[in-house]
mmCIF file of C-alpha atoms in Angstrom:
data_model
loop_
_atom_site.group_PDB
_atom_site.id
_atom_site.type_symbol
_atom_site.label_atom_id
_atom_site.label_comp_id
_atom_site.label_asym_id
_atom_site.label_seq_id
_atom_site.Cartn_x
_atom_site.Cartn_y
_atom_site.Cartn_z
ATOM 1 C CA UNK A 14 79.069 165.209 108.257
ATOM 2 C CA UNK A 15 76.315 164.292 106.310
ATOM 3 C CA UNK A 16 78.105 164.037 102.734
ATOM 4 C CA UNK A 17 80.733 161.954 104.917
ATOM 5 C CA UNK A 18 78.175 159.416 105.464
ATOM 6 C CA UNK A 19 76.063 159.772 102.260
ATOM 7 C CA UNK A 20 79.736 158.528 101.037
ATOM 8 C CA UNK A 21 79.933 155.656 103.522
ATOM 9 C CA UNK A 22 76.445 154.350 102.736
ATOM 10 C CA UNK A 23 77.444 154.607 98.374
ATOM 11 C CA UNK A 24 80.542 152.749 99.132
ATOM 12 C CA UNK A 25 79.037 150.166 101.043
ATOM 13 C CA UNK A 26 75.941 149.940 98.819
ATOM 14 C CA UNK A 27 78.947 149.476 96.141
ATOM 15 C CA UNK A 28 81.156 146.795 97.876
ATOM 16 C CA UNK A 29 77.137 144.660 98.610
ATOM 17 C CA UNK A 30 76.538 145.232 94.914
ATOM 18 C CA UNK A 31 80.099 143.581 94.243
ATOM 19 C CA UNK A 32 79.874 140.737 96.425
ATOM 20 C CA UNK A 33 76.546 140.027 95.242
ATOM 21 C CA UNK A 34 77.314 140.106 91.388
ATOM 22 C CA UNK A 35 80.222 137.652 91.539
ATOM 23 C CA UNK A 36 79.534 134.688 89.863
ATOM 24 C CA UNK A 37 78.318 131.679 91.671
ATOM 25 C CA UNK A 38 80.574 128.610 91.446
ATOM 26 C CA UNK A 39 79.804 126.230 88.481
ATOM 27 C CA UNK A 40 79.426 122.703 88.392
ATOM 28 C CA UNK A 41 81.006 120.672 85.177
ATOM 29 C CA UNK A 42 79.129 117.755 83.985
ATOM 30 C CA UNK A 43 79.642 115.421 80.862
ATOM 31 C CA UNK A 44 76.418 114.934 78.701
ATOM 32 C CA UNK A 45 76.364 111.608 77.816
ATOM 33 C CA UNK A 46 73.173 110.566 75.448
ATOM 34 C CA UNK A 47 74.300 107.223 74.263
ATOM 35 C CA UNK A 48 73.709 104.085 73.959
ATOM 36 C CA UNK A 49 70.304 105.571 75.547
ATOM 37 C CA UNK A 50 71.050 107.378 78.789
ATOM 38 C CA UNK A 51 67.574 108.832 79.340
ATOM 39 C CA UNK A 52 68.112 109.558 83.339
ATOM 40 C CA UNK A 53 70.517 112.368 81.957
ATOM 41 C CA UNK A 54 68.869 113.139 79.037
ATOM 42 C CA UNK A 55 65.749 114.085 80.783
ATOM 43 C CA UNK A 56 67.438 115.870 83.749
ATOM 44 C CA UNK A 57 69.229 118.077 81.624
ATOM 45 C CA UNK A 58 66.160 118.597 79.398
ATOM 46 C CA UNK A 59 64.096 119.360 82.917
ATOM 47 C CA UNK A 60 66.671 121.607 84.101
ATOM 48 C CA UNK A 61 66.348 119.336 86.992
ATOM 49 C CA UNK A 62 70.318 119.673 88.048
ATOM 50 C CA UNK A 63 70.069 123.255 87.719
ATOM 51 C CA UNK A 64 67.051 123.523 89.958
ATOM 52 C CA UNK A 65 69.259 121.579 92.909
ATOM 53 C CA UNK A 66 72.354 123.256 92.104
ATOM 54 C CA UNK A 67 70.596 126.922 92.160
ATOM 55 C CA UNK A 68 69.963 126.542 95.996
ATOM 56 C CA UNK A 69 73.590 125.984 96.288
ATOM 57 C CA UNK A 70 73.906 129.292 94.592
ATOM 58 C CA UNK A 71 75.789 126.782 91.917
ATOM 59 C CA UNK A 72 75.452 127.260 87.996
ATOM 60 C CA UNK A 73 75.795 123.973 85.694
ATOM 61 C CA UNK A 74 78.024 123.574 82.587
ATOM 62 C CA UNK A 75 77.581 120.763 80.412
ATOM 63 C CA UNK A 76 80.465 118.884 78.355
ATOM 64 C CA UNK A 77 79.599 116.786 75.649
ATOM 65 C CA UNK A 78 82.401 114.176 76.696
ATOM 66 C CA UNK A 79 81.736 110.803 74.753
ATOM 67 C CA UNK A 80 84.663 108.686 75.865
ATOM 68 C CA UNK A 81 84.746 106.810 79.199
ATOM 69 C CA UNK A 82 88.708 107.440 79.517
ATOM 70 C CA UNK A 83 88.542 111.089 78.737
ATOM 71 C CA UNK A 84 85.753 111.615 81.389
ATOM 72 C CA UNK A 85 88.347 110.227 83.402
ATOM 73 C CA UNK A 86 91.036 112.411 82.611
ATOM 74 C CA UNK A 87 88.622 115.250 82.762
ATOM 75 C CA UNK A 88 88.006 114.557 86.577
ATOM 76 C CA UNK A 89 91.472 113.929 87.524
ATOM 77 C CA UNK A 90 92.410 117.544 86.112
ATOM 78 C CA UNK A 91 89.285 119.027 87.511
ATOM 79 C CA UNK A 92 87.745 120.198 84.547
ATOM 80 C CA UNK A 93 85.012 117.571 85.254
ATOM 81 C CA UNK A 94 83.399 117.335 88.410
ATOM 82 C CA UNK A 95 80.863 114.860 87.413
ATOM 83 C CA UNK A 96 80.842 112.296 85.085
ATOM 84 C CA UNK A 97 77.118 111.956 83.887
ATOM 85 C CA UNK A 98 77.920 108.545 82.132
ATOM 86 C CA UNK A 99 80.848 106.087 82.722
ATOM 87 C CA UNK A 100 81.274 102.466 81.990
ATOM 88 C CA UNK A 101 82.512 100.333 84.694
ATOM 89 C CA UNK A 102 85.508 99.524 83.277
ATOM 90 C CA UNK A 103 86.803 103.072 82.719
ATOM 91 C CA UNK A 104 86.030 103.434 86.039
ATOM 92 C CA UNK A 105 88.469 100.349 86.641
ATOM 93 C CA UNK A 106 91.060 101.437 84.395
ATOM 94 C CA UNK A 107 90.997 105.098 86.125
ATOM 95 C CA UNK A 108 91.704 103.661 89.235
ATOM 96 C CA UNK A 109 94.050 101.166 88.300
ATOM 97 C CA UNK A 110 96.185 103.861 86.985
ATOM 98 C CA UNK A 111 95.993 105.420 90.232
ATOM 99 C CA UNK A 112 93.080 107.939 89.322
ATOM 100 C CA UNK A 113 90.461 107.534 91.691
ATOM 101 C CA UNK A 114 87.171 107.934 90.290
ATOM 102 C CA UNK A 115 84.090 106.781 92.608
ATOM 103 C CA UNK A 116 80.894 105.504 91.817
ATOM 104 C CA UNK A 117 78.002 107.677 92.900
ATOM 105 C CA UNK A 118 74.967 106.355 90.949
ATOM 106 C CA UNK A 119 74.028 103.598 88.974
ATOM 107 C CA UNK A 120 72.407 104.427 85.270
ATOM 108 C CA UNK A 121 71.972 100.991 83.545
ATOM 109 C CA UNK A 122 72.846 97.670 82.440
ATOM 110 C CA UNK A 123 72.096 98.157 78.801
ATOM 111 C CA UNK A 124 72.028 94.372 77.021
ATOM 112 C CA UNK A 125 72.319 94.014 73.210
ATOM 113 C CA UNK A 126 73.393 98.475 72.458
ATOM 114 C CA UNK A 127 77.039 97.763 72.739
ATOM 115 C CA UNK A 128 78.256 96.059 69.053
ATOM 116 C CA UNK A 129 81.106 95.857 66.597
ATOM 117 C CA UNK A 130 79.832 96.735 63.188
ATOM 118 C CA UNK A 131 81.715 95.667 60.057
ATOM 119 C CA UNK A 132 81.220 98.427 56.888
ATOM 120 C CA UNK A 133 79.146 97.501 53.695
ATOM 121 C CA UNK A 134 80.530 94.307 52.419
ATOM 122 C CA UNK A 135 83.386 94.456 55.040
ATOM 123 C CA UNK A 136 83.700 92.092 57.820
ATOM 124 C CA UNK A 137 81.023 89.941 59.068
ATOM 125 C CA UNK A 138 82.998 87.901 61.617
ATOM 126 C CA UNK A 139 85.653 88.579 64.155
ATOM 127 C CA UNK A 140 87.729 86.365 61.892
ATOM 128 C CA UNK A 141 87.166 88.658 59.414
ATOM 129 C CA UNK A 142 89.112 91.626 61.340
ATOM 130 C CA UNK A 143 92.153 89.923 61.225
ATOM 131 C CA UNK A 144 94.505 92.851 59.591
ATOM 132 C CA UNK A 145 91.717 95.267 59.417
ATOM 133 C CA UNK A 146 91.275 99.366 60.876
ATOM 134 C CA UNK A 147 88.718 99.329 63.787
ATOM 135 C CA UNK A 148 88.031 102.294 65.216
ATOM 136 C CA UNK A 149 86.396 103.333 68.627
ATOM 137 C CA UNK A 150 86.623 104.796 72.202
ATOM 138 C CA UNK A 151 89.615 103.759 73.889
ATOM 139 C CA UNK A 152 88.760 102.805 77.692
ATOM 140 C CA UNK A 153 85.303 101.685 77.321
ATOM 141 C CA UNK A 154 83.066 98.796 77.557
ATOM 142 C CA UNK A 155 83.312 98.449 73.419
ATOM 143 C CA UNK A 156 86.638 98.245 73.799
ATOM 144 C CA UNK A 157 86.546 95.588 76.529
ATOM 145 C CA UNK A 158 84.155 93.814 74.010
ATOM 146 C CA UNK A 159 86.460 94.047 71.144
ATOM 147 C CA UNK A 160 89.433 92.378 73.438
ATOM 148 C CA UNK A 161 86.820 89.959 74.595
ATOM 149 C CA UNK A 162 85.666 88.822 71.029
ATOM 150 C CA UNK A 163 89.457 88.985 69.109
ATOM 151 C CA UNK A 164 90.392 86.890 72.714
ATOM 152 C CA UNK A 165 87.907 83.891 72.277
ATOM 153 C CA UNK A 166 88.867 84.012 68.772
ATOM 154 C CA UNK A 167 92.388 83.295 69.130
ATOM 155 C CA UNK A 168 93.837 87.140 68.250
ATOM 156 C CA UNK A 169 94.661 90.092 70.078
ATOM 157 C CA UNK A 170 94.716 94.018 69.530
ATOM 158 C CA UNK A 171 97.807 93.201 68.008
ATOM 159 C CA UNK A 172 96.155 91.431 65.070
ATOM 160 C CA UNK A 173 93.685 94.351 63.698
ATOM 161 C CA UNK A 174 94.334 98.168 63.499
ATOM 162 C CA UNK A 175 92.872 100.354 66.418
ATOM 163 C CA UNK A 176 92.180 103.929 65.762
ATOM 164 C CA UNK A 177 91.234 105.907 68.981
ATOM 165 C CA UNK A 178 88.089 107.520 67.658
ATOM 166 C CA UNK A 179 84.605 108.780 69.789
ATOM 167 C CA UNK A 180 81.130 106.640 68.905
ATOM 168 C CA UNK A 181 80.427 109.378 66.465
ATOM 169 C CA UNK A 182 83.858 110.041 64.461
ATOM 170 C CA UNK A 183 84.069 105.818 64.614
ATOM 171 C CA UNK A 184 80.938 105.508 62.610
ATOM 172 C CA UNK A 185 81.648 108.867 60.361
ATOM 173 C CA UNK A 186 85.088 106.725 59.562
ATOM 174 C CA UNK A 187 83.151 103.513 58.746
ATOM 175 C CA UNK A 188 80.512 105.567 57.071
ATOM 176 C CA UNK A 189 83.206 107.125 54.276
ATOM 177 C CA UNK A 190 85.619 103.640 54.095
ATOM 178 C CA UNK A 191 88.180 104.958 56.589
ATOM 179 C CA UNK A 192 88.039 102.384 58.460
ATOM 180 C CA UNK A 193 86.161 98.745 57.667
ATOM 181 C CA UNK A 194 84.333 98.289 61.093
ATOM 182 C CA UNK A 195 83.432 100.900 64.178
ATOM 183 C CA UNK A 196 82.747 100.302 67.805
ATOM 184 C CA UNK A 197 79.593 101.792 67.799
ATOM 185 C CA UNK A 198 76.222 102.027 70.594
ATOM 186 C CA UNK A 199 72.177 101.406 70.454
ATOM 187 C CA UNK A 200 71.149 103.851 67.847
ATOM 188 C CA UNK A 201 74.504 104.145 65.700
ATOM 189 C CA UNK A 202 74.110 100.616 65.158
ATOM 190 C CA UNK A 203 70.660 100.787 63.794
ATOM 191 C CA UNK A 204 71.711 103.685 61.662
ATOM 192 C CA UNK A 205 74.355 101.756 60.267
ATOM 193 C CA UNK A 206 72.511 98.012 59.607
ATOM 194 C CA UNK A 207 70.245 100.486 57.321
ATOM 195 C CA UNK A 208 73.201 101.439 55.253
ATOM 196 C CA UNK A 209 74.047 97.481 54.966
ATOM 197 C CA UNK A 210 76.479 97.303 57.623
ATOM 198 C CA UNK A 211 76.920 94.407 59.315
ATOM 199 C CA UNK A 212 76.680 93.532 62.920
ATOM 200 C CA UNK A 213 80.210 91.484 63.691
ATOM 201 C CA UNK A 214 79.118 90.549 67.741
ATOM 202 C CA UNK A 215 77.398 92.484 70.720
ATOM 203 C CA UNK A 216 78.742 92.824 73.810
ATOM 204 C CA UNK A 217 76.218 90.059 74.658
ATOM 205 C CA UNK A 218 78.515 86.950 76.160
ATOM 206 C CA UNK A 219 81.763 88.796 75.837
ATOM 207 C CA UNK A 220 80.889 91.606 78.316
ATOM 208 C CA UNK A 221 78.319 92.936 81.148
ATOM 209 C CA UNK A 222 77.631 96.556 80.469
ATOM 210 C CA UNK A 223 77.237 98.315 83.354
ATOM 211 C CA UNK A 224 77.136 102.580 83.269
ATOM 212 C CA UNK A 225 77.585 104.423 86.659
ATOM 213 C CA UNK A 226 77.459 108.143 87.626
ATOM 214 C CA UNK A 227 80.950 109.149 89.182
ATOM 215 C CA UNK A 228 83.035 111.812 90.141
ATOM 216 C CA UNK A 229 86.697 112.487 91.769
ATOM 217 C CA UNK A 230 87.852 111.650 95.213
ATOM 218 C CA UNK A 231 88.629 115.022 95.530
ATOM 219 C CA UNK A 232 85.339 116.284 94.709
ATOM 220 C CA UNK A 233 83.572 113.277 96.778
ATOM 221 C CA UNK A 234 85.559 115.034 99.712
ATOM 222 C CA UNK A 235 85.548 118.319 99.370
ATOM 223 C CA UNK A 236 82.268 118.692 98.103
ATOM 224 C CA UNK A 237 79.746 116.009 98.996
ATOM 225 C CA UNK A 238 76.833 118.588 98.632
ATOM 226 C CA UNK A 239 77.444 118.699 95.299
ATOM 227 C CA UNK A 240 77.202 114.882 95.093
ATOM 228 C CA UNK A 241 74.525 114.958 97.004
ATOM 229 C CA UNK A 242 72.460 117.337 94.463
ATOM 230 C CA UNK A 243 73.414 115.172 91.683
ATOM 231 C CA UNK A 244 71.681 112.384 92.887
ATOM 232 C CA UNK A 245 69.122 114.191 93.717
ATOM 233 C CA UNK A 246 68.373 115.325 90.424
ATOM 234 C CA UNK A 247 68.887 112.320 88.863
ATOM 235 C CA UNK A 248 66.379 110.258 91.231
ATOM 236 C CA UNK A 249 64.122 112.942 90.145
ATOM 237 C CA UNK A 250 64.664 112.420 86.218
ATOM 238 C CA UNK A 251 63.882 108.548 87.079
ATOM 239 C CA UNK A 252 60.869 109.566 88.836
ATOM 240 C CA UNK A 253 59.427 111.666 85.819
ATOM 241 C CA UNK A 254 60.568 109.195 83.468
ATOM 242 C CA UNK A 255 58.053 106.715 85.062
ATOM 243 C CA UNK A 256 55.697 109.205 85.234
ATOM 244 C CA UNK A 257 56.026 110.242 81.687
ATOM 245 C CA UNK A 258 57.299 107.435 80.004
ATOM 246 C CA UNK A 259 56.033 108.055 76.482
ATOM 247 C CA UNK A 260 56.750 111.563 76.701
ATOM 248 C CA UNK A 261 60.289 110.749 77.718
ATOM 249 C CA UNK A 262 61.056 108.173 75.050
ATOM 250 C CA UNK A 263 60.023 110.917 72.596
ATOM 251 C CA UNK A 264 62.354 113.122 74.563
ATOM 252 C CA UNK A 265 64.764 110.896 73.853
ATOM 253 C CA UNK A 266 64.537 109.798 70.818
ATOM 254 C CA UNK A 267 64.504 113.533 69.396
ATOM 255 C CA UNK A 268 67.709 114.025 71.351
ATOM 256 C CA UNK A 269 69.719 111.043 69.705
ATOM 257 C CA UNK A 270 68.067 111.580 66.427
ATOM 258 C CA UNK A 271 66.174 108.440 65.828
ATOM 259 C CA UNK A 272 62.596 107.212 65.414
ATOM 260 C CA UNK A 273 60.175 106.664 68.794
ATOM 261 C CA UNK A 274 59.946 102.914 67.308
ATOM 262 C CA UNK A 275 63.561 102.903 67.621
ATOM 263 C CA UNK A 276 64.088 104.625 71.008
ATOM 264 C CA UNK A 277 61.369 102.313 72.566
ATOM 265 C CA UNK A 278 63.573 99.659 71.790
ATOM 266 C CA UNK A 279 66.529 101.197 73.170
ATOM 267 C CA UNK A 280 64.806 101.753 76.482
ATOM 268 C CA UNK A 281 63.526 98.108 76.415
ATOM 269 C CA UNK A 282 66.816 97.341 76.091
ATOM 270 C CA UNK A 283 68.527 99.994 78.819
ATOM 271 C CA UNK A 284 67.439 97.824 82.000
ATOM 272 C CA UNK A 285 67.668 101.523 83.972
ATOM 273 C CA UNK A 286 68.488 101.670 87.179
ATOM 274 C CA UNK A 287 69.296 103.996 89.954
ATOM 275 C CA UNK A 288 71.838 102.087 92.383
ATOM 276 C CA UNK A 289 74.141 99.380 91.939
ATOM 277 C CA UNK A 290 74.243 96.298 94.103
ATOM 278 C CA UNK A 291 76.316 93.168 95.217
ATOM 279 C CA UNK A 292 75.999 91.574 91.223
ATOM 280 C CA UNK A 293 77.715 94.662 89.845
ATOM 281 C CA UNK A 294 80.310 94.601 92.386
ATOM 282 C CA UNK A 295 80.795 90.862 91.740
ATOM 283 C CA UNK A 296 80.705 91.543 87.796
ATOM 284 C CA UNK A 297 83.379 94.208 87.875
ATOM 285 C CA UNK A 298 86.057 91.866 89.888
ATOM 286 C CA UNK A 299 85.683 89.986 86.871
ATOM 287 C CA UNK A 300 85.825 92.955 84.595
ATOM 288 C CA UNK A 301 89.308 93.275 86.396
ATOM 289 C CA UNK A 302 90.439 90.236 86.014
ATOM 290 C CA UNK A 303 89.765 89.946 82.212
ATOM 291 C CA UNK A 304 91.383 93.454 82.072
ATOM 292 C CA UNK A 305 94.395 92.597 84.295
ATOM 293 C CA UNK A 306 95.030 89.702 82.153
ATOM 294 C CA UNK A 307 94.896 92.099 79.060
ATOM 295 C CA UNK A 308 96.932 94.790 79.875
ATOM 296 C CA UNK A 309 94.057 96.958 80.168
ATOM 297 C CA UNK A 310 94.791 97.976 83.502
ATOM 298 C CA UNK A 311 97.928 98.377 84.989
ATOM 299 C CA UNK A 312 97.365 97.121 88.944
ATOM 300 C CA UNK A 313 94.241 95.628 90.704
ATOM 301 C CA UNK A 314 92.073 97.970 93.110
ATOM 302 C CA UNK A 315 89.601 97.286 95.823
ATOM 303 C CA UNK A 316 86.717 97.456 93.877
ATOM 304 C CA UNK A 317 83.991 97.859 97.250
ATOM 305 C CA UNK A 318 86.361 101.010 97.274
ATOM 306 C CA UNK A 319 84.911 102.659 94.168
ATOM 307 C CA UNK A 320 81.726 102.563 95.689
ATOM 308 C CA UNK A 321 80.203 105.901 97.598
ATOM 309 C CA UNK A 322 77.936 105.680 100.360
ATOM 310 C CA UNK A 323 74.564 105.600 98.775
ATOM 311 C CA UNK A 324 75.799 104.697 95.825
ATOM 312 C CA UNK A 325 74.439 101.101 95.786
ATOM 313 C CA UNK A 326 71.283 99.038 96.706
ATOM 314 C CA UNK A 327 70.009 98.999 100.538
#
């Protein structure tokens, strides 16, 4: 009788030891560092998601996912559940291809980081792209501003060479002759105007650069704790941030590989912020018209849609 229940009590200890070493549920999240996304830099550096997703009994996985569009794709196959860093018009062109992605956060409305850099002696004007390889992420707010600029000079993606390439392969490609200019972002562009490239335009009076937090509709449904904890953790990365500003521009500026002189100017530059409000939503409907009218995106949305509950300015 006794070895009966000695056996009873080893198999249960067993099946307790089983259920408690399965692995929690993880979390995927795109690490996004440029042009200078410090919120995420810092709450990834702080372990600050982990700490929230931990009393979910929740791990974390980070993806180094550059591209707006392939965030996008990411979250419609589930292999992203958040994306740390979108641009507003991804977000667009996700949903106007019937992918909805929804805004959760607001990040920043970086002025003067977004540019189209012409190699060594290569192009200084738009003009001067006129039959030329470009190269750059597809479905992003660079290549809103390259439609923009070719646009209100009388060309069209038809008139240059586009090469689908991330910020970093893009300026690699410019770097060797590949290609004779690069979409490039905040410290890529400094890095480059050292090596005698030349600045072509910023986004500045061609676009409004606005980056978001987002995720799926499936995960905003299904789960909203998860959201939740995200935003969490990135209130609290603001919140040290203004705490520990000069510590966190060093942060930074280790993290992206360029000088504190050169990350203070980035973050001068960032305009951070934590939620969106009625100017962004305003903004965007004309981010969809320009893109509508560009065959950017293939059918208008609701844009107040896009936005989650919380997601925006009280």
């Amino acid at each position: 009788m006794k070895k009966t229940l000695l056996s009873l009590l080893i198999g249960a200890s067993a099946m307790a030891v089983g259920v408690t070493s399965v692995s929690a549920e993880t979390l995927d999240i795109s690490y996004v560092r440029s042009p200078f996304n410090l919120q995420t830099i810092i709450m990834k550096e702080n372990n600050l998601l982990e700490q929230e997703m931990a009393k979910q009994n929740v791990d974390v996985k980070w993806h180094e996912i550059t591209s707006g569009s392939k965030q996008a794709q990411a979250l419609a196959s589930g292999d992203l559940d958040i994306a740390g860093v979108m641009n507003t018009a991804s977000v667009l062109m996700a949903n106007g291809a019937g992918n909805p992605v929804k805004i959760i956060a607001g990040v920043s409305r970086p002025t003067d980081t977004f540019a189209i850099v012409g190699k060594k002696d290569g192009p200084k004007t738009v003009a001067d792209l006129k039959g030329k390889k470009v190269a750059g992420p597809k479905g992003t707010v660079l290549h809103q501003t390259l439609v923009a600029a070719l646009a209100k000079n009388g060309m069209s993606m038809n008139d240059i060479e586009f090469l689908q390439m991330d910020i970093p392969q893009a300026f690699a490609a410019m770097q060797t002759g590949q290609v004779d200019a690069a979409l490039l972002a905040a410290g890529f562009i400094m890095n480059a105007e050292r090596e005698g490239a030349n600045v072509v335009t910023t986004a500045q009076g061609l676009t409004v650069p606005k980056l978001v937090m987002a995720t799926s509709e499936k995960v905003a449904t299904d789960k909203p704790e998860w959201v939740e904890a995200v935003v969490r953790a990135h209130d609290q990365a603001a919140d040290w941030i203004a705490a520990n500003t000069d510590q966190a521009i060093e942060i930074g500026a280790k993290r992206q590989g360029i000088s504190v002189e050169d990350a203070r100017k980035l973050y001068d530059w960032a305009h951070f912020t934590q939620r969106m409000n009625q100017g962004d939503i305003d903004s965007m409907k004309e981010d969809q018209t320009f893109m509508l009218d560009n065959d950017l995106m293939r059918k208008p949305v609701e844009v107040e849609a896009i936005f989650l509950k919380g997601s925006l300015e009280q």
